[in-house]
Backbone as JSON Lines, residues from 0, in Angstrom:
{"i":0,"aa":"M","n":[0.81,-1.2,0.0],"ca":[0.0,0.0,0.0],"c":[0.86,1.27,0.0]}
{"i":1,"aa":"L","n":[2.0,1.24,0.71],"ca":[2.86,2.41,0.78],"c":[3.39,2.78,-0.6]}
{"i":2,"aa":"K","n":[3.74,1.77,-1.38],"ca":[4.25,2.01,-2.73],"c":[3.19,2.73,-3.58]}
{"i":3,"aa":"K","n":[1.96,2.26,-3.49],"ca":[0.85,2.86,-4.24],"c":[0.57,4.28,-3.76]}
{"i":4,"aa":"L","n":[0.66,4.5,-2.45],"ca":[0.45,5.83,-1.9],"c":[1.54,6.8,-2.36]}
{"i":5,"aa":"L","n":[2.79,6.33,-2.37],"ca":[3.88,7.19,-2.83],"c":[3.73,7.53,-4.31]}
{"i":6,"aa":"L","n":[3.26,6.55,-5.08],"ca":[3.01,6.82,-6.5],"c":[1.88,7.85,-6.65]}
{"i":7,"aa":"L","n":[0.82,7.7,-5.87],"ca":[-0.27,8.67,-5.87],"c":[0.26,10.05,-5.5]}
{"i":8,"aa":"G","n":[1.08,10.12,-4.46],"ca":[1.64,11.4,-4.03],"c":[2.49,12.04,-5.11]}
{"i":9,"aa":"A","n":[3.33,11.25,-5.77],"ca":[4.19,11.78,-6.83],"c":[3.38,12.23,-8.03]}
{"i":10,"aa":"V","n":[2.42,11.43,-8.45],"ca":[1.62,11.77,-9.63],"c":[0.71,12.97,-9.35]}
{"i":11,"aa":"S","n":[0.08,12.99,-8.18],"ca":[-0.78,14.13,-7.85],"c":[0.06,15.4,-7.68]}
{"i":12,"aa":"G","n":[1.27,15.25,-7.13],"ca":[2.18,16.39,-7.02],"c":[2.62,16.9,-8.38]}
{"i":13,"aa":"L","n":[2.9,15.98,-9.29],"ca":[3.28,16.36,-10.65],"c":[2.12,17.08,-11.34]}
{"i":14,"aa":"L","n":[0.91,16.56,-11.16],"ca":[-0.28,17.21,-11.72],"c":[-0.41,18.63,-11.15]}
{"i":15,"aa":"A","n":[-0.23,18.76,-9.84],"ca":[-0.32,20.08,-9.2],"c":[0.76,21.02,-9.74]}
{"i":16,"aa":"G","n":[1.97,20.48,-9.96],"ca":[3.06,21.3,-10.5],"c":[2.75,21.77,-11.91]}
{"i":17,"aa":"I","n":[2.21,20.9,-12.72],"ca":[1.85,21.27,-14.1],"c":[0.73,22.32,-14.09]}
{"i":18,"aa":"L","n":[-0.26,22.13,-13.22],"ca":[-1.33,23.12,-13.09],"c":[-0.77,24.47,-12.63]}
{"i":19,"aa":"S","n":[0.21,24.44,-11.74],"ca":[0.85,25.67,-11.27],"c":[1.56,26.38,-12.41]}
{"i":20,"aa":"L","n":[2.25,25.62,-13.25],"ca":[2.93,26.21,-14.41],"c":[1.92,26.86,-15.36]}
{"i":21,"aa":"I","n":[0.86,26.16,-15.64],"ca":[-0.16,26.69,-16.55],"c":[-0.78,27.96,-15.95]}
{"i":22,"aa":"Y","n":[-1.14,27.89,-14.68],"ca":[-1.73,29.05,-14.0],"c":[-0.76,30.23,-14.01]}
{"i":23,"aa":"S","n":[0.51,29.96,-13.76],"ca":[1.53,31.01,-13.74],"c":[1.65,31.69,-15.11]}
{"i":24,"aa":"K","n":[1.63,30.9,-16.16],"ca":[1.72,31.46,-17.52],"c":[0.5,32.33,-17.82]}
{"i":25,"aa":"I","n":[-0.68,31.85,-17.48],"ca":[-1.91,32.62,-17.72],"c":[-1.89,33.91,-16.91]}
{"i":26,"aa":"Y","n":[-1.54,33.8,-15.63],"ca":[-1.48,34.95,-14.73],"c":[-0.5,35.99,-15.26]}
{"i":27,"aa":"S","n":[0.69,35.54,-15.62],"ca":[1.72,36.45,-16.13],"c":[1.29,37.11,-17.43]}
{"i":28,"aa":"H","n":[0.65,36.34,-18.3],"ca":[0.23,36.88,-19.59],"c":[-0.82,37.97,-19.42]}
{"i":29,"aa":"Y","n":[-1.84,37.71,-18.62],"ca":[-2.93,38.66,-18.5],"c":[-2.62,39.86,-17.62]}
{"i":30,"aa":"L","n":[-1.73,39.69,-16.64],"ca":[-1.42,40.82,-15.76],"c":[-0.1,41.49,-16.12]}
{"i":31,"aa":"G","n":[0.65,40.9,-17.04],"ca":[1.89,41.51,-17.5],"c":[2.99,41.56,-16.45]}
{"i":32,"aa":"V","n":[3.01,40.59,-15.54],"ca":[4.05,40.53,-14.53],"c":[4.79,39.2,-14.67]}
{"i":33,"aa":"D","n":[6.05,39.21,-14.25],"ca":[6.84,37.99,-14.33],"c":[7.55,37.76,-13.0]}
{"i":34,"aa":"F","n":[7.14,36.73,-12.3],"ca":[7.76,36.37,-11.03],"c":[8.56,35.08,-11.16]}
{"i":35,"aa":"S","n":[9.0,34.75,-12.37],"ca":[9.69,33.48,-12.6],"c":[11.03,33.39,-11.89]}
{"i":36,"aa":"T","n":[11.61,34.52,-11.48],"ca":[12.86,34.46,-10.71],"c":[12.58,34.03,-9.27]}
{"i":37,"aa":"I","n":[11.39,34.3,-8.78],"ca":[11.04,33.92,-7.41],"c":[10.31,32.58,-7.4]}
{"i":38,"aa":"A","n":[9.3,32.46,-8.23],"ca":[8.52,31.22,-8.34],"c":[8.87,30.56,-9.67]}
{"i":39,"aa":"S","n":[10.02,29.92,-9.7],"ca":[10.49,29.31,-10.95],"c":[9.73,28.01,-11.23]}
{"i":40,"aa":"P","n":[9.71,27.59,-12.48],"ca":[9.03,26.34,-12.82],"c":[9.58,25.14,-12.05]}
{"i":41,"aa":"V","n":[10.88,25.1,-11.86],"ca":[11.49,23.98,-11.11],"c":[11.0,23.98,-9.67]}
{"i":42,"aa":"K","n":[10.95,25.15,-9.05],"ca":[10.47,25.25,-7.66],"c":[9.0,24.85,-7.56]}
{"i":43,"aa":"M","n":[8.19,25.26,-8.55],"ca":[6.77,24.92,-8.52],"c":[6.56,23.41,-8.58]}
{"i":44,"aa":"I","n":[7.24,22.77,-9.51],"ca":[7.06,21.33,-9.66],"c":[7.67,20.58,-8.48]}
{"i":45,"aa":"A","n":[8.87,20.96,-8.08],"ca":[9.53,20.27,-6.97],"c":[8.73,20.39,-5.67]}
{"i":46,"aa":"S","n":[8.25,21.58,-5.37],"ca":[7.5,21.74,-4.11],"c":[6.18,20.97,-4.16]}
{"i":47,"aa":"S","n":[5.56,20.91,-5.33],"ca":[4.31,20.15,-5.44],"c":[4.55,18.65,-5.29]}
{"i":48,"aa":"V","n":[5.58,18.14,-5.92],"ca":[5.89,16.7,-5.82],"c":[6.3,16.34,-4.4]}
{"i":49,"aa":"I","n":[7.14,17.17,-3.79],"ca":[7.57,16.91,-2.41],"c":[6.35,16.96,-1.48]}
{"i":50,"aa":"G","n":[5.46,17.93,-1.7],"ca":[4.23,18.01,-0.9],"c":[3.37,16.78,-1.07]}
{"i":51,"aa":"G","n":[3.26,16.28,-2.3],"ca":[2.49,15.06,-2.55],"c":[3.09,13.85,-1.87]}
{"i":52,"aa":"L","n":[4.42,13.75,-1.87],"ca":[5.08,12.61,-1.21],"c":[4.92,12.69,0.3]}
{"i":53,"aa":"I","n":[5.03,13.89,0.85],"ca":[4.81,14.06,2.3],"c":[3.37,13.71,2.66]}
{"i":54,"aa":"A","n":[2.43,14.12,1.8],"ca":[1.02,13.77,2.03],"c":[0.83,12.26,2.03]}
{"i":55,"aa":"A","n":[1.51,11.57,1.11],"ca":[1.39,10.11,1.04],"c":[1.91,9.46,2.31]}
{"i":56,"aa":"L","n":[3.04,9.94,2.81],"ca":[3.58,9.4,4.06],"c":[2.65,9.71,5.24]}
{"i":57,"aa":"G","n":[2.09,10.92,5.24],"ca":[1.14,11.29,6.29],"c":[-0.11,10.42,6.25]}
{"i":58,"aa":"F","n":[-0.59,10.14,5.05],"ca":[-1.76,9.28,4.9],"c":[-1.45,7.88,5.43]}
{"i":59,"aa":"A","n":[-0.27,7.35,5.09],"ca":[0.11,6.01,5.55],"c":[0.19,5.95,7.07]}
{"i":60,"aa":"L","n":[0.78,6.96,7.68],"ca":[0.86,7.0,9.15],"c":[-0.53,7.11,9.78]}
{"i":61,"aa":"L","n":[-1.34,7.97,9.22],"ca":[-2.69,8.14,9.74],"c":[-3.51,6.87,9.57]}
{"i":62,"aa":"H","n":[-3.32,6.17,8.46],"ca":[-4.04,4.92,8.22],"c":[-3.68,3.86,9.26]}
{"i":63,"aa":"R","n":[-2.42,3.84,9.66],"ca":[-2.01,2.89,10.73],"c":[-2.7,3.2,12.05]}
{"i":64,"aa":"M","n":[-2.94,4.48,12.28],"ca":[-3.55,4.88,13.55],"c":[-5.07,4.78,13.54]}
{"i":65,"aa":"L","n":[-5.7,5.12,12.41],"ca":[-7.16,5.24,12.38],"c":[-7.89,4.13,11.64]}
{"i":66,"aa":"G","n":[-7.24,3.52,10.7],"ca":[-7.91,2.48,9.92],"c":[-8.92,3.04,8.94]}
{"i":67,"aa":"V","n":[-10.19,2.66,9.11],"ca":[-11.21,3.0,8.11],"c":[-11.59,4.48,8.06]}
{"i":68,"aa":"R","n":[-11.37,5.23,9.11],"ca":[-11.75,6.65,9.12],"c":[-10.66,7.56,8.55]}
{"i":69,"aa":"T","n":[-9.65,6.98,7.98],"ca":[-8.49,7.75,7.53],"c":[-8.85,8.8,6.49]}
{"i":70,"aa":"D","n":[-9.65,8.46,5.5],"ca":[-9.94,9.39,4.41],"c":[-10.49,10.72,4.9]}
{"i":71,"aa":"A","n":[-11.52,10.68,5.69],"ca":[-12.16,11.92,6.15],"c":[-11.2,12.77,6.98]}
{"i":72,"aa":"V","n":[-10.5,12.14,7.91],"ca":[-9.57,12.88,8.77],"c":[-8.41,13.43,7.95]}
{"i":73,"aa":"F","n":[-7.85,12.6,7.07],"ca":[-6.74,13.05,6.24],"c":[-7.15,14.21,5.34]}
{"i":74,"aa":"N","n":[-8.31,14.11,4.69],"ca":[-8.77,15.18,3.81],"c":[-8.95,16.49,4.57]}
{"i":75,"aa":"L","n":[-9.48,16.4,5.77],"ca":[-9.65,17.6,6.6],"c":[-8.29,18.2,6.97]}
{"i":76,"aa":"I","n":[-7.35,17.36,7.38],"ca":[-6.02,17.84,7.76],"c":[-5.29,18.43,6.56]}
{"i":77,"aa":"F","n":[-5.29,17.72,5.43],"ca":[-4.59,18.17,4.23],"c":[-5.17,19.5,3.73]}
{"i":78,"aa":"T","n":[-6.49,19.61,3.72],"ca":[-7.12,20.85,3.27],"c":[-6.81,22.0,4.22]}
{"i":79,"aa":"T","n":[-6.88,21.74,5.51],"ca":[-6.59,22.78,6.51],"c":[-5.14,23.25,6.39]}
{"i":80,"aa":"L","n":[-4.2,22.31,6.27],"ca":[-2.8,22.69,6.12],"c":[-2.55,23.45,4.82]}
{"i":81,"aa":"S","n":[-3.26,23.08,3.76],"ca":[-3.12,23.8,2.49],"c":[-3.58,25.25,2.64]}
{"i":82,"aa":"F","n":[-4.72,25.44,3.29],"ca":[-5.2,26.81,3.53],"c":[-4.25,27.57,4.45]}
{"i":83,"aa":"A","n":[-3.73,26.91,5.47],"ca":[-2.81,27.57,6.39],"c":[-1.51,27.97,5.69]}
{"i":84,"aa":"S","n":[-1.09,27.18,4.7],"ca":[0.16,27.49,4.0],"c":[0.06,28.76,3.18]}
{"i":85,"aa":"I","n":[-1.15,29.24,2.94],"ca":[-1.35,30.49,2.2],"c":[-0.79,31.68,2.97]}
{"i":86,"aa":"L","n":[-0.66,31.55,4.29],"ca":[-0.12,32.65,5.09],"c":[1.32,32.99,4.69]}
{"i":87,"aa":"G","n":[2.07,32.0,4.2],"ca":[3.44,32.24,3.77],"c":[3.53,33.29,2.67]}
{"i":88,"aa":"P","n":[2.83,33.12,1.55],"ca":[2.89,34.13,0.5],"c":[2.33,35.49,0.93]}
{"i":89,"aa":"I","n":[1.33,35.48,1.79],"ca":[0.77,36.75,2.24],"c":[1.82,37.54,3.03]}
{"i":90,"aa":"A","n":[2.63,36.85,3.82],"ca":[3.64,37.5,4.66],"c":[4.93,37.81,3.92]}
{"i":91,"aa":"T","n":[5.1,37.32,2.7],"ca":[6.34,37.53,1.96],"c":[6.52,39.0,1.6]}
{"i":92,"aa":"K","n":[7.68,39.53,1.89],"ca":[8.04,40.91,1.54],"c":[9.01,40.84,0.36]}
{"i":93,"aa":"L","n":[8.58,41.3,-0.77],"ca":[9.42,41.3,-1.97],"c":[10.08,42.65,-2.12]}
{"i":94,"aa":"P","n":[11.24,42.68,-2.78],"ca":[11.9,43.98,-3.02],"c":[11.0,44.87,-3.89]}
{"i":95,"aa":"L","n":[10.99,46.14,-3.59],"ca":[10.15,47.07,-4.33],"c":[10.65,47.29,-5.76]}
{"i":96,"aa":"E","n":[11.89,46.84,-6.04],"ca":[12.42,46.96,-7.4],"c":[11.66,46.06,-8.37]}
{"i":97,"aa":"L","n":[11.05,45.0,-7.85],"ca":[10.25,44.12,-8.69],"c":[9.01,44.86,-9.17]}
{"i":98,"aa":"Q","n":[8.6,44.53,-10.39],"ca":[7.39,45.13,-10.93],"c":[6.16,44.55,-10.22]}
{"i":99,"aa":"S","n":[5.35,45.38,-9.65],"ca":[4.09,45.01,-8.99],"c":[4.25,43.88,-7.96]}
{"i":100,"aa":"P","n":[5.08,44.08,-6.93],"ca":[5.26,43.02,-5.93],"c":[3.97,42.65,-5.19]}
{"i":101,"aa":"E","n":[3.01,43.57,-5.17],"ca":[1.75,43.29,-4.48],"c":[0.92,42.21,-5.19]}
{"i":102,"aa":"L","n":[1.26,41.88,-6.43],"ca":[0.54,40.84,-7.17],"c":[1.08,39.44,-6.9]}
{"i":103,"aa":"F","n":[2.25,39.34,-6.28],"ca":[2.87,38.03,-6.05],"c":[2.0,37.09,-5.21]}
{"i":104,"aa":"P","n":[1.47,37.54,-4.07],"ca":[0.65,36.6,-3.28],"c":[-0.52,36.04,-4.07]}
{"i":105,"aa":"W","n":[-1.13,36.85,-4.93],"ca":[-2.28,36.39,-5.71],"c":[-1.87,35.39,-6.79]}
{"i":106,"aa":"L","n":[-0.59,35.36,-7.12],"ca":[-0.1,34.34,-8.04],"c":[0.04,33.0,-7.32]}
{"i":107,"aa":"V","n":[0.68,33.0,-6.17],"ca":[1.03,31.72,-5.53],"c":[-0.01,31.18,-4.55]}
{"i":108,"aa":"M","n":[-0.92,31.99,-4.07],"ca":[-1.92,31.48,-3.12],"c":[-2.76,30.35,-3.71]}
{"i":109,"aa":"P","n":[-3.3,30.47,-4.93],"ca":[-4.05,29.34,-5.48],"c":[-3.2,28.1,-5.67]}
{"i":110,"aa":"M","n":[-1.92,28.29,-5.94],"ca":[-1.02,27.15,-6.15],"c":[-0.89,26.28,-4.9]}
{"i":111,"aa":"H","n":[-1.11,26.87,-3.75],"ca":[-1.03,26.12,-2.51],"c":[-2.2,25.14,-2.36]}
{"i":112,"aa":"L","n":[-3.25,25.36,-3.14],"ca":[-4.41,24.46,-3.08],"c":[-4.35,23.37,-4.15]}
{"i":113,"aa":"F","n":[-3.47,23.51,-5.14],"ca":[-3.39,22.53,-6.21],"c":[-2.98,21.13,-5.74]}
{"i":114,"aa":"P","n":[-2.04,20.97,-4.78],"ca":[-1.7,19.6,-4.34],"c":[-2.88,18.85,-3.72]}
{"i":115,"aa":"V","n":[-3.67,19.52,-2.89],"ca":[-4.81,18.83,-2.3],"c":[-5.86,18.52,-3.36]}
{"i":116,"aa":"L","n":[-6.03,19.41,-4.33],"ca":[-6.96,19.15,-5.42],"c":[-6.49,17.97,-6.27]}
{"i":117,"aa":"G","n":[-5.2,17.91,-6.54],"ca":[-4.64,16.79,-7.29],"c":[-4.84,15.47,-6.56]}
{"i":118,"aa":"W","n":[-4.59,15.49,-5.25],"ca":[-4.76,14.28,-4.44],"c":[-6.21,13.81,-4.46]}
{"i":119,"aa":"L","n":[-7.13,14.74,-4.19],"ca":[-8.55,14.37,-4.14],"c":[-9.08,13.92,-5.5]}
{"i":120,"aa":"T","n":[-8.5,14.44,-6.57],"ca":[-8.92,14.06,-7.91],"c":[-8.41,12.68,-8.29]}
{"i":121,"aa":"L","n":[-7.17,12.38,-7.96],"ca":[-6.55,11.14,-8.42],"c":[-6.7,9.95,-7.47]}
{"i":122,"aa":"K","n":[-6.99,10.2,-6.21],"ca":[-7.07,9.09,-5.26],"c":[-8.05,8.01,-5.66]}
{"i":123,"aa":"P","n":[-9.25,8.35,-6.16],"ca":[-10.17,7.26,-6.58],"c":[-9.63,6.4,-7.72]}
{"i":124,"aa":"L","n":[-8.72,6.95,-8.52],"ca":[-8.12,6.15,-9.6],"c":[-7.11,5.14,-9.06]}
{"i":125,"aa":"F","n":[-6.42,5.51,-7.98],"ca":[-5.43,4.63,-7.37],"c":[-6.06,3.67,-6.36]}
{"i":126,"aa":"F","n":[-7.08,4.14,-5.67],"ca":[-7.78,3.36,-4.66],"c":[-9.29,3.45,-4.9]}
{"i":127,"aa":"P","n":[-9.81,2.67,-5.83],"ca":[-11.25,2.76,-6.14],"c":[-12.11,2.49,-4.9]}
{"i":128,"aa":"P","n":[-13.21,3.23,-4.77],"ca":[-14.09,3.02,-3.62],"c":[-14.69,1.61,-3.66]}
{"i":129,"aa":"K","n":[-14.82,1.03,-2.47],"ca":[-15.4,-0.32,-2.36],"c":[-16.91,-0.19,-2.28]}
{"i":130,"aa":"S","n":[-17.61,-1.02,-3.01],"ca":[-19.08,-0.97,-3.01],"c":[-19.66,-1.77,-1.89]}
């Protein structure tokens, strides 16, 4: 099961990273700002994949402790931590030399929700619900 969970974490993290790249390109195109020196494509994908793998390990640990109630508790924890992680970009102080630094949080805040969305989207494919 751990192997399958790690694969789910990696694939959902990769999906989240790809979604982050797409969102970043759209955001940059329409608002005319470029934060690629701060939020680089490599950082976006790496942080999403690492987040997915950590989520997989957390799910495995929680499953050992809770058994059948793991999904609901894990989803609540993962979603709560994702929302809490938004505080990081809000608190980030960028140099004023950057063009429109006030737009940076609005670029990366949605990206913090992509890993949980990827996990919730792909989990039924890896672990089909039992009837």
